[in-house]
JSON list of N, CA and C in Angstrom, two decimals:
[
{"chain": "A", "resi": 22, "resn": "UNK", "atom": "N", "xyz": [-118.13, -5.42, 28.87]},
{"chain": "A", "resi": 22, "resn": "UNK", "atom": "CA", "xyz": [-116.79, -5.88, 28.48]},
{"chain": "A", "resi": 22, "resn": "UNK", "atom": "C", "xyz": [-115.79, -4.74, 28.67]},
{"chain": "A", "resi": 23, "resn": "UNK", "atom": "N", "xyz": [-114.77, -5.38, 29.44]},
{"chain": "A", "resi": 23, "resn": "UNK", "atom": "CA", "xyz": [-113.81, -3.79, 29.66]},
{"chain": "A", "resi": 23, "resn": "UNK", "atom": "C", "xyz": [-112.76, -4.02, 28.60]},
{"chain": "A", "resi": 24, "resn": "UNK", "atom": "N", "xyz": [-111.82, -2.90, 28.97]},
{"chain": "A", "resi": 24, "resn": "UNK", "atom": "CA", "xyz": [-110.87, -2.88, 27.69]},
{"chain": "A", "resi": 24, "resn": "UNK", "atom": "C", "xyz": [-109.72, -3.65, 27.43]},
{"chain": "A", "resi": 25, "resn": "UNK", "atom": "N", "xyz": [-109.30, -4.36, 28.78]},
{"chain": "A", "resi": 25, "resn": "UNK", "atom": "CA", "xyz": [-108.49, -5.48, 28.63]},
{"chain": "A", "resi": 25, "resn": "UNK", "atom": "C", "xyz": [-109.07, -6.69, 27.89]},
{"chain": "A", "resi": 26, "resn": "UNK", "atom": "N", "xyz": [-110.61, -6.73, 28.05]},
{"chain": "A", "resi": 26, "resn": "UNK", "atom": "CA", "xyz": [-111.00, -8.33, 27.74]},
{"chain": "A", "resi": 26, "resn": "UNK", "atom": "C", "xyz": [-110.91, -7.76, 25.95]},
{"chain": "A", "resi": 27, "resn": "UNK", "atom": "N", "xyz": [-111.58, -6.66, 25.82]},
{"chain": "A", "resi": 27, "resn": "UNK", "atom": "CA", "xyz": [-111.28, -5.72, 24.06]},
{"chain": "A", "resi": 27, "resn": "UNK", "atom": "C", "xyz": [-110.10, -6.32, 23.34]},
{"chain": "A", "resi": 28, "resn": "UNK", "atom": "N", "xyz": [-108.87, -6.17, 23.95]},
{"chain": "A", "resi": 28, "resn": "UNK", "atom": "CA", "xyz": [-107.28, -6.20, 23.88]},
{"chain": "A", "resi": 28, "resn": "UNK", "atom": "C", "xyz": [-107.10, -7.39, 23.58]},
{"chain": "A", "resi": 29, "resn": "UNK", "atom": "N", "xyz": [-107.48, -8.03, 24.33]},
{"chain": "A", "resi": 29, "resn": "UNK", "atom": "CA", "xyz": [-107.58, -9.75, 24.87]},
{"chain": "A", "resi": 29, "resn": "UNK", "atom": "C", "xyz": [-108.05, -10.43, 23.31]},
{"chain": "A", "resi": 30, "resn": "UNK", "atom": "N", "xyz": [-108.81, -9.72, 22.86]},
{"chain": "A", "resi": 30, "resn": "UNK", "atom": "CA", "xyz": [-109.83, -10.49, 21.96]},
{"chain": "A", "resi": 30, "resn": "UNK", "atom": "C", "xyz": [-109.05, -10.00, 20.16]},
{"chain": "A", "resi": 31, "resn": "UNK", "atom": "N", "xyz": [-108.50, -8.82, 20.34]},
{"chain": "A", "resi": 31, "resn": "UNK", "atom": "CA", "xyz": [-108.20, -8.13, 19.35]},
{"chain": "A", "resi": 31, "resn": "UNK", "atom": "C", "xyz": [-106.94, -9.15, 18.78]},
{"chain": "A", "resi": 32, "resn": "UNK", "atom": "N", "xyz": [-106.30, -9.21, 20.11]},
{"chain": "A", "resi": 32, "resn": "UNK", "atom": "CA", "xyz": [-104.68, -9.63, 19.79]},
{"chain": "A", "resi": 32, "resn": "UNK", "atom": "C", "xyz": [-104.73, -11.58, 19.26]},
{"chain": "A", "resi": 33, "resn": "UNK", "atom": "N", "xyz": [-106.04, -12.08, 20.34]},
{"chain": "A", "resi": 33, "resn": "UNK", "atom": "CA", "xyz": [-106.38, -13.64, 19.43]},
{"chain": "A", "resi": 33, "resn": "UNK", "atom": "C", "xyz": [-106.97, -13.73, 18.35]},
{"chain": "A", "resi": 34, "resn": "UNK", "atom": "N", "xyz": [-107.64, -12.46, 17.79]},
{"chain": "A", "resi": 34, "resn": "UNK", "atom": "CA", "xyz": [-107.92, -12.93, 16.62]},
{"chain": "A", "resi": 34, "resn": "UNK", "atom": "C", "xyz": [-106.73, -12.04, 15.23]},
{"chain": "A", "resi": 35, "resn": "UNK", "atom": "N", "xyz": [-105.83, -11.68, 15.99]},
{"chain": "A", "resi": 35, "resn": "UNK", "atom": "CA", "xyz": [-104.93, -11.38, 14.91]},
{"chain": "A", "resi": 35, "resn": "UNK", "atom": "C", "xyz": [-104.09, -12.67, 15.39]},
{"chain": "A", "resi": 36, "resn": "UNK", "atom": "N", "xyz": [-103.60, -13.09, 16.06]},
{"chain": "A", "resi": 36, "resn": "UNK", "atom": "CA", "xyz": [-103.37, -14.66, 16.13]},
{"chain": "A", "resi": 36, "resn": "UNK", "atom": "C", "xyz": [-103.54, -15.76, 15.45]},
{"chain": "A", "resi": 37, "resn": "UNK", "atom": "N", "xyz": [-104.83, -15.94, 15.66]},
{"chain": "A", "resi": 37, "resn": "UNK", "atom": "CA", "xyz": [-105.46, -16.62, 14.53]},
{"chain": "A", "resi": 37, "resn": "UNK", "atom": "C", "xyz": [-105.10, -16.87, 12.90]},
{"chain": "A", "resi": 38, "resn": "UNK", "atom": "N", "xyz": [-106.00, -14.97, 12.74]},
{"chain": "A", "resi": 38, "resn": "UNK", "atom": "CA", "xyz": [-106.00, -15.24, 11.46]},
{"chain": "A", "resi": 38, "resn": "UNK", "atom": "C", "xyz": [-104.00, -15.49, 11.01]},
{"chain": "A", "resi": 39, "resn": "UNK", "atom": "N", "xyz": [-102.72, -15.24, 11.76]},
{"chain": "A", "resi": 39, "resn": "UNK", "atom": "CA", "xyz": [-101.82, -15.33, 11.43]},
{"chain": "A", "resi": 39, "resn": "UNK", "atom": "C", "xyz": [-101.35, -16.52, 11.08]},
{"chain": "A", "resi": 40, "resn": "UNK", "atom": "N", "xyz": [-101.65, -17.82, 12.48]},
{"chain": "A", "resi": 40, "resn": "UNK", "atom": "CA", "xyz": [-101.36, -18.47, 12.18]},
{"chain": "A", "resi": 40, "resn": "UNK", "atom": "C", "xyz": [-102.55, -19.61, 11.02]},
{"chain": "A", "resi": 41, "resn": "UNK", "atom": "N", "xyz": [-103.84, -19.08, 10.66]},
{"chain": "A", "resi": 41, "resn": "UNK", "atom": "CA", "xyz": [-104.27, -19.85, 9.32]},
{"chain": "A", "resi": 41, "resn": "UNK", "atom": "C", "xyz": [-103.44, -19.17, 8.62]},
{"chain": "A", "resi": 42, "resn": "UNK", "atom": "N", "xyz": [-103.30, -18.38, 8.04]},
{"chain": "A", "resi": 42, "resn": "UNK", "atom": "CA", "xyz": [-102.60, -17.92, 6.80]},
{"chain": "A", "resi": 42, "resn": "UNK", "atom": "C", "xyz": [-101.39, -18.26, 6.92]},
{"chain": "A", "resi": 43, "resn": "UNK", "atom": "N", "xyz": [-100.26, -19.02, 7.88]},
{"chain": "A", "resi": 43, "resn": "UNK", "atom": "CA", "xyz": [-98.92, -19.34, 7.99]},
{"chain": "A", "resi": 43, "resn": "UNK", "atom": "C", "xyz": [-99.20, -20.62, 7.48]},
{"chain": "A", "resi": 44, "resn": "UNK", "atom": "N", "xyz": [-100.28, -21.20, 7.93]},
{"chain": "A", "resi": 44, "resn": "UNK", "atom": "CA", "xyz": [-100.52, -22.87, 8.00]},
{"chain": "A", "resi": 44, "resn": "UNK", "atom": "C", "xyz": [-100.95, -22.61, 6.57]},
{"chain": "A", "resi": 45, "resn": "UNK", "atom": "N", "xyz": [-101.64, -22.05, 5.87]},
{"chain": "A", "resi": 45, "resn": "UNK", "atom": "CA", "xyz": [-101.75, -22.27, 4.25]},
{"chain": "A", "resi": 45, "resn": "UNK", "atom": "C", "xyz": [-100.74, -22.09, 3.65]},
{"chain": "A", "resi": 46, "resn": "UNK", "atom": "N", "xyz": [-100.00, -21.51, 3.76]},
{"chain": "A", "resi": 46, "resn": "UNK", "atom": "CA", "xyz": [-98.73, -20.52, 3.08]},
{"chain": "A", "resi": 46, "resn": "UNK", "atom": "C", "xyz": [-97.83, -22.07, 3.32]},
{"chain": "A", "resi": 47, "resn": "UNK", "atom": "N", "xyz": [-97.61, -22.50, 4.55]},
{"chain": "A", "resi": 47, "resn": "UNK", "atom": "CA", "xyz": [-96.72, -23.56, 4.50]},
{"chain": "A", "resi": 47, "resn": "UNK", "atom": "C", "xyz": [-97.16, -24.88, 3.58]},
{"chain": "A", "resi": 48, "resn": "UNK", "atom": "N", "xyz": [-98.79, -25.13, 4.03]},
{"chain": "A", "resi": 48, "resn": "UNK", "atom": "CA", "xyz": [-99.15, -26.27, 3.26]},
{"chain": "A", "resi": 48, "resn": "UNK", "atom": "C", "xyz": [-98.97, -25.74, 1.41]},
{"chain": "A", "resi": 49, "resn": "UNK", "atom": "N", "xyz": [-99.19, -24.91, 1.07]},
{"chain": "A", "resi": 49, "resn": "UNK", "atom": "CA", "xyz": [-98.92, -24.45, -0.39]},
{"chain": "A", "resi": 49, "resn": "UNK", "atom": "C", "xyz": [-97.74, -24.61, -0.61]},
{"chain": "A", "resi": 50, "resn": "UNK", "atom": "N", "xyz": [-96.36, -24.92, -0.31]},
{"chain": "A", "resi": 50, "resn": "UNK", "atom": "CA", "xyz": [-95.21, -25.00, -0.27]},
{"chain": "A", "resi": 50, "resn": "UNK", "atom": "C", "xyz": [-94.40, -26.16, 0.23]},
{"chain": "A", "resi": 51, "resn": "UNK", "atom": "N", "xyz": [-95.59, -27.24, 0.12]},
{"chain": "A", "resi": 51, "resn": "UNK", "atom": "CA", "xyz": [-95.24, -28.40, 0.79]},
{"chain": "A", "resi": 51, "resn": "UNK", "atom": "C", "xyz": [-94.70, -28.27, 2.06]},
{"chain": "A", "resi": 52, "resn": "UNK", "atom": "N", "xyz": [-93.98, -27.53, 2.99]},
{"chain": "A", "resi": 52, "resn": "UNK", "atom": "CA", "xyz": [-93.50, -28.02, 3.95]},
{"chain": "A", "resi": 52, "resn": "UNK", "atom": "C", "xyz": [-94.43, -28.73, 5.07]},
{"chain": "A", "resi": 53, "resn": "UNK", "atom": "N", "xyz": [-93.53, -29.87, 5.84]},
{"chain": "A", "resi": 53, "resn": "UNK", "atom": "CA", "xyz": [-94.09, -30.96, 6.10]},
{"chain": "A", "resi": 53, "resn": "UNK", "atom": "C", "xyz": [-94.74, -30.75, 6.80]},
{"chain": "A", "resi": 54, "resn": "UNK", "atom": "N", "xyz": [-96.08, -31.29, 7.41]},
{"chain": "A", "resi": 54, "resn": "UNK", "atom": "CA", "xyz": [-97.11, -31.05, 8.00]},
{"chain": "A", "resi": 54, "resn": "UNK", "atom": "C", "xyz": [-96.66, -30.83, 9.52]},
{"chain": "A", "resi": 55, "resn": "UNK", "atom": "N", "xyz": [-95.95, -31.44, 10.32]},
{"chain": "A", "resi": 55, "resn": "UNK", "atom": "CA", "xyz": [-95.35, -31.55, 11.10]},
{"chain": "A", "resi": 55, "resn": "UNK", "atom": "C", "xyz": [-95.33, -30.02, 11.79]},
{"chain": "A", "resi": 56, "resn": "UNK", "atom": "N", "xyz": [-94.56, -29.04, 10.42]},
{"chain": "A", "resi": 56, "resn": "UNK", "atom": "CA", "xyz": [-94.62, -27.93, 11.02]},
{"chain": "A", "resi": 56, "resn": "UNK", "atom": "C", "xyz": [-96.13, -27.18, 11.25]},
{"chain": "A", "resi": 57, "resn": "UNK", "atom": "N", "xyz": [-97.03, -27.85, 10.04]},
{"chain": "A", "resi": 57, "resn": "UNK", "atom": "CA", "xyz": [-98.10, -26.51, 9.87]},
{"chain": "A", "resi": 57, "resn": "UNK", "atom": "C", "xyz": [-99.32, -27.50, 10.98]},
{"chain": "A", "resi": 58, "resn": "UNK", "atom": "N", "xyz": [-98.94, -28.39, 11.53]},
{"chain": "A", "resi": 58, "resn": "UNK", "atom": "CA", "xyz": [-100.06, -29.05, 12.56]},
{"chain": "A", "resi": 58, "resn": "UNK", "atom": "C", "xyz": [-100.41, -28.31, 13.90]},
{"chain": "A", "resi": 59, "resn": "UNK", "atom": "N", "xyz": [-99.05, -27.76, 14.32]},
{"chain": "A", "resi": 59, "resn": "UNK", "atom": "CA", "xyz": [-98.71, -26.92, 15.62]},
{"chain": "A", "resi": 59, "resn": "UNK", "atom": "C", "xyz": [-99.59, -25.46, 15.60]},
{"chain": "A", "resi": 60, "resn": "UNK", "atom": "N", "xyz": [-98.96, -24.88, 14.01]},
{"chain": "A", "resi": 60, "resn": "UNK", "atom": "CA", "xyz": [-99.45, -23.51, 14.02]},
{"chain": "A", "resi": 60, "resn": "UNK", "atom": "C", "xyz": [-101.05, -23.82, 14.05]},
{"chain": "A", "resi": 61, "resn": "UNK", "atom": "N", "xyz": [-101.84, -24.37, 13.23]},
{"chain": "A", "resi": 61, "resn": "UNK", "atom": "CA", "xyz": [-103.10, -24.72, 13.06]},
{"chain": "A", "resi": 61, "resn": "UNK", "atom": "C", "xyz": [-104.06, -24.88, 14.40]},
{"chain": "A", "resi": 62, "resn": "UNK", "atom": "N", "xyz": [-103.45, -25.84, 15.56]},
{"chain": "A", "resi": 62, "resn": "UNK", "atom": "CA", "xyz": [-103.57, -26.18, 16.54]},
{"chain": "A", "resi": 62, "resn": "UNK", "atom": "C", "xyz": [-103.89, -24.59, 17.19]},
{"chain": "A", "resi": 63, "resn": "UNK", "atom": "N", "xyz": [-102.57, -23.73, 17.13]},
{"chain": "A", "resi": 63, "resn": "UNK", "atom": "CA", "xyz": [-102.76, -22.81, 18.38]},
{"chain": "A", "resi": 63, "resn": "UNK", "atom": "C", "xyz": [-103.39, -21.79, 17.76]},
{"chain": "A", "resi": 64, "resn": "UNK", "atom": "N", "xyz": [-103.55, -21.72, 16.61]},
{"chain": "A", "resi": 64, "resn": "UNK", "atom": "CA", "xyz": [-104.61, -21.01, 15.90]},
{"chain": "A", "resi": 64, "resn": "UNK", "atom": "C", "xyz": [-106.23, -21.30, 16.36]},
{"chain": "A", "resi": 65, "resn": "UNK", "atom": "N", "xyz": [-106.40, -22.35, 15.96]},
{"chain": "A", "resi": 65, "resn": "UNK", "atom": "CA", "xyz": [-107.71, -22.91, 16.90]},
{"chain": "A", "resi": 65, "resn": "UNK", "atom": "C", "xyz": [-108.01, -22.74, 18.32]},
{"chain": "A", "resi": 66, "resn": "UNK", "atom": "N", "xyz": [-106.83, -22.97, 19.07]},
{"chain": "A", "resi": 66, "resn": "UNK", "atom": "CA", "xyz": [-106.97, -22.47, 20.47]},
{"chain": "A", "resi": 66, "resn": "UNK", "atom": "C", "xyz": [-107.03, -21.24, 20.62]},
{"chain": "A", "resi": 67, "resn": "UNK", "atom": "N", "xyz": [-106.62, -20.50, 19.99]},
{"chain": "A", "resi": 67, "resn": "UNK", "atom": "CA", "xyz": [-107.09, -18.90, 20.10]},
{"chain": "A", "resi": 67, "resn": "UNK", "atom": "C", "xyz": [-108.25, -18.58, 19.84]},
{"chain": "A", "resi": 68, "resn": "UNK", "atom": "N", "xyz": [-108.74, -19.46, 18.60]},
{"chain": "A", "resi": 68, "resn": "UNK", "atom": "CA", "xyz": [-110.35, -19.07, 18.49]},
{"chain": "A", "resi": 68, "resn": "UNK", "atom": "C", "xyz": [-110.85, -19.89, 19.49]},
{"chain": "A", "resi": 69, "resn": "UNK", "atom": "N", "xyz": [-110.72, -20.81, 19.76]},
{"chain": "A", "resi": 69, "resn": "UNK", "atom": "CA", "xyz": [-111.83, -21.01, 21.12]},
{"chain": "A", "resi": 69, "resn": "UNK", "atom": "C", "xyz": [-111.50, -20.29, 22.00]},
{"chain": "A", "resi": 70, "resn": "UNK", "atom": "N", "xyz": [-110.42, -19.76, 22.58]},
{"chain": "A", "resi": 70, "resn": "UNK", "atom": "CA", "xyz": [-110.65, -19.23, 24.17]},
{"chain": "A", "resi": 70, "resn": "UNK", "atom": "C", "xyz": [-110.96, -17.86, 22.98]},
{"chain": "A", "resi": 71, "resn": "UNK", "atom": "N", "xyz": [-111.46, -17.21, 22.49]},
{"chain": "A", "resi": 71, "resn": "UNK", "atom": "CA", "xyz": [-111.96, -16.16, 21.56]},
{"chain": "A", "resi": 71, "resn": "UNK", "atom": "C", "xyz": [-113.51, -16.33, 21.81]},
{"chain": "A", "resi": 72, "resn": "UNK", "atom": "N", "xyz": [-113.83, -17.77, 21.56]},
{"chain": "A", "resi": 72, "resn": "UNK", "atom": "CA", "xyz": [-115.13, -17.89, 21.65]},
{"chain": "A", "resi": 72, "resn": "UNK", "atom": "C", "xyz": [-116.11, -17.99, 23.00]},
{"chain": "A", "resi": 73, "resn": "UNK", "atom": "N", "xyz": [-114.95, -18.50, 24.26]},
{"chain": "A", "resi": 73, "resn": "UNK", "atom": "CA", "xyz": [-115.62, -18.79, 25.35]},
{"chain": "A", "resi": 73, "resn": "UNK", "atom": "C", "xyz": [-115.45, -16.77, 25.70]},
{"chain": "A", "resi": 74, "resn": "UNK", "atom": "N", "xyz": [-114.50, -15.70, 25.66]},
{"chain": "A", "resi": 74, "resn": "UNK", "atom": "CA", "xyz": [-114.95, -15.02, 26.14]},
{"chain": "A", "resi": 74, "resn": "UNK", "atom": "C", "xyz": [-116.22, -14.29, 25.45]},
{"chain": "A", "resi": 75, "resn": "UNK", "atom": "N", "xyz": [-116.30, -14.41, 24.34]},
{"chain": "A", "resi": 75, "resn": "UNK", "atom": "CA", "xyz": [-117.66, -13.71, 23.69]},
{"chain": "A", "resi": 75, "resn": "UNK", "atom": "C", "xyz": [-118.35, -14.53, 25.01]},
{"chain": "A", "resi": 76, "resn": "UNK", "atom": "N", "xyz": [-118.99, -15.32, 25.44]},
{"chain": "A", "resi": 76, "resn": "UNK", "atom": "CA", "xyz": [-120.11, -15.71, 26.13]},
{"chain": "A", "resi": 76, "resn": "UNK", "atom": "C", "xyz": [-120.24, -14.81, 26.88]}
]
């Protein structure tokens, strides 16, 4: 693994964990799902393409 794919991996899973903790923070505060569906979404997509490069 070189140091870009390192970088690559570092920066989606601070991604991630940003947008779960935005998506709780919003759902704790009621705002409407609408907004916290999106963040959740690309949160997840970060962990999968997270997960296909671990392979």
């Amino acid at each position: 693994m070189d140091k870009n794919t390192k970088l690559i991996k570092e920066v989606l899973n601070a991604i991630a964990i940003v947008m779960a903790i935005a998506s709780i923070v919003l759902g704790y505060f009621g705002i409407e799902l609408a907004n916290t569906v999106p963040l959740l979404g690309i949160g997840l997509f970060a962990i999968g393409i997270n997960q296909l490069i671990k392979k």
